[in-house]
Amino acid sequence: MAGRSTETEHLRDLARLRRVRDRIDREYARPLDVEALARGVHMSAGHLSRAFRAAFGESPYSYLMTRRIERAMALLRQGDLSVTEVCFAVGCASLGTFSTRFRELVGVPPSVYRREAARATTGLPACVAKQVTRPIREKGDKGGEGGQGERTGREEG
């Protein structure tokens, strides 16, 4: 019986973690923090962070920033907004943090990406442009906070 209740609790935790991930996907442009996300699923912030990392391979903060950077990449490819406008449109409060995180995930600063992506994706459908420019984490990446262990690179070949 103990095994069944442990399994049931594990399934409940996974359902809560999916709700957190779905909320991040929907509300990435809003001010979100781990404490608020944890309250929304009746977990402590520490438990949410550990369980999220175990289930999805990265912290909730890292997942949130990756979603924001992916959306920023799409906005920068369109070329209608400045880098600062894109920063705030995707929910980042600091241009410095946004630029640093963007460079960590994409490999170039947002201004360079905007210039190069506009040339590289001209004429491509948006769905194809998104796929070929999406940040890809290296296999050894731990999905840490604040850029520690967060290198990405394009797959070759």
PDB file of C-alpha atoms in Angstrom:
ATOM      1  CA  MET A   1       0.000   0.000   0.000  1.00  0.00           C
ATOM      2  CA  ALA A   2       2.818   2.421   0.772  1.00  0.00           C
ATOM      3  CA  GLY A   3       4.130   2.009  -2.783  1.00  0.00           C
ATOM      4  CA  ARG A   4       0.759   2.921  -4.236  1.00  0.00           C
ATOM      5  CA  SER A   5       0.448   6.110  -2.162  1.00  0.00           C
ATOM      6  CA  THR A   6       4.007   7.117  -3.105  1.00  0.00           C
ATOM      7  CA  GLU A   7       3.179   6.574  -6.774  1.00  0.00           C
ATOM      8  CA  THR A   8      -0.050   8.558  -6.406  1.00  0.00           C
ATOM      9  CA  GLU A   9       1.837  11.432  -4.764  1.00  0.00           C
ATOM     10  CA  HIS A  10       4.446  11.342  -7.545  1.00  0.00           C
ATOM     11  CA  LEU A  11       1.699  11.549 -10.190  1.00  0.00           C
ATOM     12  CA  ARG A  12       0.098  14.480  -8.346  1.00  0.00           C
ATOM     13  CA  ASP A  13       3.460  16.259  -8.259  1.00  0.00           C
ATOM     14  CA  LEU A  14       3.926  15.676 -12.002  1.00  0.00           C
ATOM     15  CA  ALA A  15       0.465  17.107 -12.706  1.00  0.00           C
ATOM     16  CA  ARG A  16       1.324  20.184 -10.614  1.00  0.00           C
ATOM     17  CA  LEU A  17       4.644  20.569 -12.399  1.00  0.00           C
ATOM     18  CA  ARG A  18       2.910  20.427 -15.785  1.00  0.00           C
ATOM     19  CA  ARG A  19       0.528  23.148 -14.582  1.00  0.00           C
ATOM     20  CA  VAL A  20       3.512  25.304 -13.608  1.00  0.00           C
ATOM     21  CA  ARG A  21       5.185  24.699 -16.973  1.00  0.00           C
ATOM     22  CA  ASP A  22       1.939  25.481 -18.808  1.00  0.00           C
ATOM     23  CA  ARG A  23       1.507  28.675 -16.777  1.00  0.00           C
ATOM     24  CA  ILE A  24       5.041  29.763 -17.686  1.00  0.00           C
ATOM     25  CA  ASP A  25       4.297  29.046 -21.360  1.00  0.00           C
ATOM     26  CA  ARG A  26       1.116  31.164 -21.202  1.00  0.00           C
ATOM     27  CA  GLU A  27       2.263  33.981 -18.921  1.00  0.00           C
ATOM     28  CA  TYR A  28       5.984  34.312 -19.736  1.00  0.00           C
ATOM     29  CA  ALA A  29       5.572  38.055 -20.404  1.00  0.00           C
ATOM     30  CA  ARG A  30       4.121  38.705 -16.948  1.00  0.00           C
ATOM     31  CA  PRO A  31       6.171  39.152 -13.791  1.00  0.00           C
ATOM     32  CA  LEU A  32       6.631  35.572 -12.552  1.00  0.00           C
ATOM     33  CA  ASP A  33       8.801  34.277  -9.749  1.00  0.00           C
ATOM     34  CA  VAL A  34       9.311  30.831  -8.264  1.00  0.00           C
ATOM     35  CA  GLU A  35       7.513  31.738  -5.032  1.00  0.00           C
ATOM     36  CA  ALA A  36       4.357  32.805  -6.896  1.00  0.00           C
ATOM     37  CA  LEU A  37       4.487  29.738  -9.141  1.00  0.00           C
ATOM     38  CA  ALA A  38       4.898  27.496  -6.081  1.00  0.00           C
ATOM     39  CA  ARG A  39       1.973  29.125  -4.255  1.00  0.00           C
ATOM     40  CA  GLY A  40      -0.212  28.472  -7.282  1.00  0.00           C
ATOM     41  CA  VAL A  41       0.291  24.713  -6.935  1.00  0.00           C
ATOM     42  CA  HIS A  42       0.523  24.565  -3.113  1.00  0.00           C
ATOM     43  CA  MET A  43       4.226  23.688  -2.967  1.00  0.00           C
ATOM     44  CA  SER A  44       7.170  25.364  -1.311  1.00  0.00           C
ATOM     45  CA  ALA A  45       9.511  27.235  -3.649  1.00  0.00           C
ATOM     46  CA  GLY A  46      12.365  24.869  -2.805  1.00  0.00           C
ATOM     47  CA  HIS A  47      10.313  21.745  -3.468  1.00  0.00           C
ATOM     48  CA  LEU A  48       9.009  23.189  -6.738  1.00  0.00           C
ATOM     49  CA  SER A  49      12.520  24.041  -7.919  1.00  0.00           C
ATOM     50  CA  ARG A  50      13.916  20.589  -7.079  1.00  0.00           C
ATOM     51  CA  ALA A  51      10.947  18.701  -8.524  1.00  0.00           C
ATOM     52  CA  PHE A  52      10.810  20.860 -11.679  1.00  0.00           C
ATOM     53  CA  ARG A  53      14.511  20.315 -12.337  1.00  0.00           C
ATOM     54  CA  ALA A  54      14.135  16.554 -11.784  1.00  0.00           C
ATOM     55  CA  ALA A  55      11.138  16.359 -14.141  1.00  0.00           C
ATOM     56  CA  PHE A  56      12.199  18.758 -16.916  1.00  0.00           C
ATOM     57  CA  GLY A  57      15.978  18.996 -16.612  1.00  0.00           C
ATOM     58  CA  GLU A  58      16.154  22.697 -15.763  1.00  0.00           C
ATOM     59  CA  SER A  59      14.975  25.088 -13.073  1.00  0.00           C
ATOM     60  CA  PRO A  60      11.664  26.980 -13.380  1.00  0.00           C
ATOM     61  CA  TYR A  61      13.625  30.238 -13.786  1.00  0.00           C
ATOM     62  CA  SER A  62      15.764  28.788 -16.560  1.00  0.00           C
ATOM     63  CA  TYR A  63      12.661  27.450 -18.331  1.00  0.00           C
ATOM     64  CA  LEU A  64      10.963  30.865 -18.021  1.00  0.00           C
ATOM     65  CA  MET A  65      13.975  32.703 -19.411  1.00  0.00           C
ATOM     66  CA  THR A  66      14.267  30.242 -22.297  1.00  0.00           C
ATOM     67  CA  ARG A  67      10.610  30.876 -23.231  1.00  0.00           C
ATOM     68  CA  ARG A  68      11.207  34.631 -23.032  1.00  0.00           C
ATOM     69  CA  ILE A  69      14.313  34.434 -25.198  1.00  0.00           C
ATOM     70  CA  GLU A  70      12.544  32.239 -27.779  1.00  0.00           C
ATOM     71  CA  ARG A  71       9.762  34.831 -28.043  1.00  0.00           C
ATOM     72  CA  ALA A  72      12.334  37.635 -28.174  1.00  0.00           C
ATOM     73  CA  MET A  73      14.047  35.875 -31.064  1.00  0.00           C
ATOM     74  CA  ALA A  74      10.764  35.842 -33.001  1.00  0.00           C
ATOM     75  CA  LEU A  75      10.153  39.537 -32.310  1.00  0.00           C
ATOM     76  CA  LEU A  76      13.712  40.453 -33.277  1.00  0.00           C
ATOM     77  CA  ARG A  77      13.386  38.508 -36.558  1.00  0.00           C
ATOM     78  CA  GLN A  78      10.323  40.596 -37.415  1.00  0.00           C
ATOM     79  CA  GLY A  79      12.425  43.732 -36.982  1.00  0.00           C
ATOM     80  CA  ASP A  80       9.542  46.014 -35.947  1.00  0.00           C
ATOM     81  CA  LEU A  81      10.687  46.647 -32.360  1.00  0.00           C
ATOM     82  CA  SER A  82      13.916  47.881 -30.819  1.00  0.00           C
ATOM     83  CA  VAL A  83      15.892  45.563 -28.552  1.00  0.00           C
ATOM     84  CA  THR A  84      14.660  47.524 -25.520  1.00  0.00           C
ATOM     85  CA  GLU A  85      11.034  47.214 -26.635  1.00  0.00           C
ATOM     86  CA  VAL A  86      11.493  43.466 -27.173  1.00  0.00           C
ATOM     87  CA  CYS A  87      13.068  43.125 -23.720  1.00  0.00           C
ATOM     88  CA  PHE A  88      10.013  44.617 -22.026  1.00  0.00           C
ATOM     89  CA  ALA A  89       7.535  42.894 -24.364  1.00  0.00           C
ATOM     90  CA  VAL A  90       8.749  39.460 -23.255  1.00  0.00           C
ATOM     91  CA  GLY A  91       8.545  40.294 -19.549  1.00  0.00           C
ATOM     92  CA  CYS A  92      12.130  41.164 -18.664  1.00  0.00           C
ATOM     93  CA  ALA A  93      12.531  44.125 -16.333  1.00  0.00           C
ATOM     94  CA  SER A  94      16.239  44.667 -16.970  1.00  0.00           C
ATOM     95  CA  LEU A  95      17.821  45.211 -20.369  1.00  0.00           C
ATOM     96  CA  GLY A  96      21.176  44.109 -18.956  1.00  0.00           C
ATOM     97  CA  THR A  97      19.840  40.785 -17.646  1.00  0.00           C
ATOM     98  CA  PHE A  98      17.925  40.233 -20.881  1.00  0.00           C
ATOM     99  CA  SER A  99      20.977  40.914 -23.043  1.00  0.00           C
ATOM    100  CA  THR A 100      23.229  38.707 -20.913  1.00  0.00           C
ATOM    101  CA  ARG A 101      20.765  35.811 -20.929  1.00  0.00           C
ATOM    102  CA  PHE A 102      20.103  36.250 -24.653  1.00  0.00           C
ATOM    103  CA  ARG A 103      23.813  36.052 -25.404  1.00  0.00           C
ATOM    104  CA  GLU A 104      24.202  32.948 -23.176  1.00  0.00           C
ATOM    105  CA  LEU A 105      21.393  31.093 -24.932  1.00  0.00           C
ATOM    106  CA  VAL A 106      21.784  32.316 -28.505  1.00  0.00           C
ATOM    107  CA  GLY A 107      25.497  33.033 -28.710  1.00  0.00           C
ATOM    108  CA  VAL A 108      25.277  36.637 -29.892  1.00  0.00           C
ATOM    109  CA  PRO A 109      23.849  39.863 -28.403  1.00  0.00           C
ATOM    110  CA  PRO A 110      20.222  40.682 -29.311  1.00  0.00           C
ATOM    111  CA  SER A 111      21.234  43.568 -31.605  1.00  0.00           C
ATOM    112  CA  VAL A 112      23.556  41.320 -33.622  1.00  0.00           C
ATOM    113  CA  TYR A 113      20.921  38.569 -33.737  1.00  0.00           C
ATOM    114  CA  ARG A 114      18.332  41.042 -35.015  1.00  0.00           C
ATOM    115  CA  ARG A 115      20.608  42.194 -37.820  1.00  0.00           C
ATOM    116  CA  GLU A 116      21.792  38.693 -38.817  1.00  0.00           C
ATOM    117  CA  ALA A 117      18.434  36.926 -38.429  1.00  0.00           C
ATOM    118  CA  ALA A 118      16.671  39.441 -40.628  1.00  0.00           C
ATOM    119  CA  ARG A 119      19.084  38.575 -43.438  1.00  0.00           C
ATOM    120  CA  ALA A 120      19.221  34.827 -42.787  1.00  0.00           C
ATOM    121  CA  THR A 121      15.476  34.205 -42.550  1.00  0.00           C
ATOM    122  CA  THR A 122      14.224  36.479 -45.312  1.00  0.00           C
ATOM    123  CA  GLY A 123      11.654  34.550 -47.314  1.00  0.00           C
ATOM    124  CA  LEU A 124      11.347  31.646 -44.850  1.00  0.00           C
ATOM    125  CA  PRO A 125       7.947  30.827 -43.348  1.00  0.00           C
ATOM    126  CA  ALA A 126       7.810  31.842 -39.663  1.00  0.00           C
ATOM    127  CA  CYS A 127       7.475  28.227 -38.479  1.00  0.00           C
ATOM    128  CA  VAL A 128      10.670  27.232 -40.315  1.00  0.00           C
ATOM    129  CA  ALA A 129      12.557  30.327 -39.140  1.00  0.00           C
ATOM    130  CA  LYS A 130      11.579  29.532 -35.535  1.00  0.00           C
ATOM    131  CA  GLN A 131      12.834  25.963 -35.797  1.00  0.00           C
ATOM    132  CA  VAL A 132      16.195  26.774 -37.364  1.00  0.00           C
ATOM    133  CA  THR A 133      16.930  29.629 -34.950  1.00  0.00           C
ATOM    134  CA  ARG A 134      15.721  27.997 -31.715  1.00  0.00           C
ATOM    135  CA  PRO A 135      18.303  27.847 -28.891  1.00  0.00           C
ATOM    136  CA  ILE A 136      19.541  24.278 -28.358  1.00  0.00           C
ATOM    137  CA  ARG A 137      20.997  23.263 -25.011  1.00  0.00           C
ATOM    138  CA  GLU A 138      24.101  21.112 -25.003  1.00  0.00           C
ATOM    139  CA  LYS A 139      23.626  17.577 -23.669  1.00  0.00           C
ATOM    140  CA  GLY A 140      25.739  18.232 -20.565  1.00  0.00           C
ATOM    141  CA  ASP A 141      23.759  21.357 -19.617  1.00  0.00           C
ATOM    142  CA  LYS A 142      22.293  21.257 -16.136  1.00  0.00           C
ATOM    143  CA  GLY A 143      19.799  24.082 -16.766  1.00  0.00           C
ATOM    144  CA  GLY A 144      21.180  26.158 -13.916  1.00  0.00           C
ATOM    145  CA  GLU A 145      20.331  29.615 -12.713  1.00  0.00           C
ATOM    146  CA  GLY A 146      22.001  32.786 -13.871  1.00  0.00           C
ATOM    147  CA  GLY A 147      24.008  31.281 -16.686  1.00  0.00           C
ATOM    148  CA  GLN A 148      25.990  28.705 -14.741  1.00  0.00           C
ATOM    149  CA  GLY A 149      26.333  25.672 -16.984  1.00  0.00           C
ATOM    150  CA  GLU A 150      24.110  27.253 -19.603  1.00  0.00           C
ATOM    151  CA  ARG A 151      25.924  27.073 -22.896  1.00  0.00           C
ATOM    152  CA  THR A 152      24.097  26.394 -26.097  1.00  0.00           C
ATOM    153  CA  GLY A 153      25.161  25.689 -29.600  1.00  0.00           C
ATOM    154  CA  ARG A 154      23.742  24.764 -32.919  1.00  0.00           C
ATOM    155  CA  GLU A 155      23.840  21.102 -33.771  1.00  0.00           C
ATOM    156  CA  GLU A 156      26.063  20.441 -36.724  1.00  0.00           C
ATOM    157  CA  GLY A 157      25.472  18.207 -39.680  1.00  0.00           C
TER     158      GLY A 157
END
